[in-house]
């Protein structure tokens, strides 16, 4: 019974996020154009790099790097690599007090809502960019339904993980109120370590180790590698398990931090 | 004398902005630090990509860093001075832009002096450091000719980037909600300017080589400076054409801004 209520509430939050995403059509179009231009620019530079590297850099050949670029652009509307969230705004203006009065868990409810928004944006941004990558960019996707299913799961996992970490950035506001600096820091670090610019496997050893010690590669590089079929069989299953481990870890940290923050919160004014 | 008094309000305003930003020491220090981090991460992207191969599009790591140093310094200076123009959609949506229209001063001059992002100073520093380092590593002889080319490239590059910011701001009057569309040009242009333009496809050459002439901000001057082969059947001295590219951007920016402000009908306030 309680489980049914939980699912109903979180389902509602999810569809609220979905509807919100569908409201701002011009913004989605703008994002699409920006991602497409970056897709063409990055693909040309990275393909040239692959050619200069004798047909392979960091385990990517020309077709793999093209798929990497376009899938990365396609997921950018869903995976939160900018650190911004509605929650951060609500923390700052005090509306968080109202949120905390509700008999739902702040972390899971806002995650469900953001996941709705993020997955909706796959329609106006993800799908057209994948189509553009296939038609104009020379990208290929594996047709194996098993790979595609695991890839889709990995995309949802990466998106969820990205929000859960952004949630941590937002609830840091319990202590420091203005989280803009943290958001910017998150934006700079996450894109680089998630493999948005170049695959992290191209990094020198020490930097690769550093990247793999963070959840960021699990947000973008893993979904891309699984979906494009670059990782197969046991490797892809392992990569998805790493994603799930990060999600569990960040969920637990988020619960602890939210609990501590609740006791700390002081909202001024009436 | 008349000129002097006409510029005075702007000077006073800018002075106030500078004091305002630097008076919250801790916050300003943090802003400088984040900005430095942005510059370093952008540099790391180039370094990671070029360290794993011999050269991309005819540029080795040193030449690539020279392109990065020139283009990024130019972009960062432009960003410092006019970068805040990209908040225009927020003014338009909130209706606060009308306040600017009421004052008897040119709109663009008011907007440009409405803010200055001093925190971006550290990014300029990253660009200049990389540029200097690359010049030393590449062993470029310091002849008057080379110095002039570098200076021209920096000034023209800055004007090109500033022009793109203004042109993008003019387009906001039509786009409002789709401001990311101009980000494709502004920030896509920044990305484009720090990479070898020789690898681009035809549409990209048309867009970022000549339409939005980012190739003239760093890439072409570097080729001329290092005496490297030039793409697209351009002569070896193509780097000297940067001021022409800057002039072209200024014309486009002026037109876009005029069209935009004429189109604007007020926030209904």
PDB file of C-alpha atoms in Angstrom, chain A residues 3 8 11 17 25 32 52 69 95 98 100 102-103 117-118 161 163 165 168-169 177 200 210 214 222 230 241 244 266:
ATOM      1  CA  UNK A   3       4.728   1.441  -2.004  1.00  0.00           C
ATOM      2  CA  UNK A   8       1.952   7.484  -7.441  1.00  0.00           C
ATOM      3  CA  UNK A  11       5.019   9.319 -10.959  1.00  0.00           C
ATOM      4  CA  UNK A  17       8.838  17.583 -14.945  1.00  0.00           C
ATOM      5  CA  UNK A  25       9.798  24.851 -27.186  1.00  0.00           C
ATOM      6  CA  UNK A  32      19.329  21.943 -30.519  1.00  0.00           C
ATOM      7  CA  UNK A  52      46.780  11.874 -37.124  1.00  0.00           C
ATOM      8  CA  UNK A  69      30.660  13.227 -30.497  1.00  0.00           C
ATOM      9  CA  UNK A  95      10.624  28.322  -0.684  1.00  0.00           C
ATOM     10  CA  UNK A  98       7.458  24.761   2.018  1.00  0.00           C
ATOM     11  CA  UNK A 100      10.277  20.400   3.539  1.00  0.00           C
ATOM     12  CA  UNK A 102       5.496  18.088   2.424  1.00  0.00           C
ATOM     13  CA  UNK A 103       5.313  14.432   3.451  1.00  0.00           C
ATOM     14  CA  UNK A 117      12.297  17.021 -17.567  1.00  0.00           C
ATOM     15  CA  UNK A 118      15.519  15.353 -18.639  1.00  0.00           C
ATOM     16  CA  UNK A 161      23.348  10.268 -11.383  1.00  0.00           C
ATOM     17  CA  UNK A 163      20.934  15.148 -11.050  1.00  0.00           C
ATOM     18  CA  UNK A 165      25.189  15.106  -7.718  1.00  0.00           C
ATOM     19  CA  UNK A 168      24.243  17.727  -3.486  1.00  0.00           C
ATOM     20  CA  UNK A 169      25.456  21.039  -4.919  1.00  0.00           C
ATOM     21  CA  UNK A 177      23.024  29.883   0.979  1.00  0.00           C
ATOM     22  CA  UNK A 200      38.529  10.419 -20.735  1.00  0.00           C
ATOM     23  CA  UNK A 210      41.549  10.968 -11.140  1.00  0.00           C
ATOM     24  CA  UNK A 214      34.734  10.665  -9.618  1.00  0.00           C
ATOM     25  CA  UNK A 222      29.507   5.355 -19.946  1.00  0.00           C
ATOM     26  CA  UNK A 230      31.931   0.361 -28.067  1.00  0.00           C
ATOM     27  CA  UNK A 241      27.108  -1.659 -12.475  1.00  0.00           C
ATOM     28  CA  UNK A 244      24.474   1.925 -10.194  1.00  0.00           C
ATOM     29  CA  UNK A 266      16.897  28.830   9.079  1.00  0.00           C
TER      30      UNK A 266
END
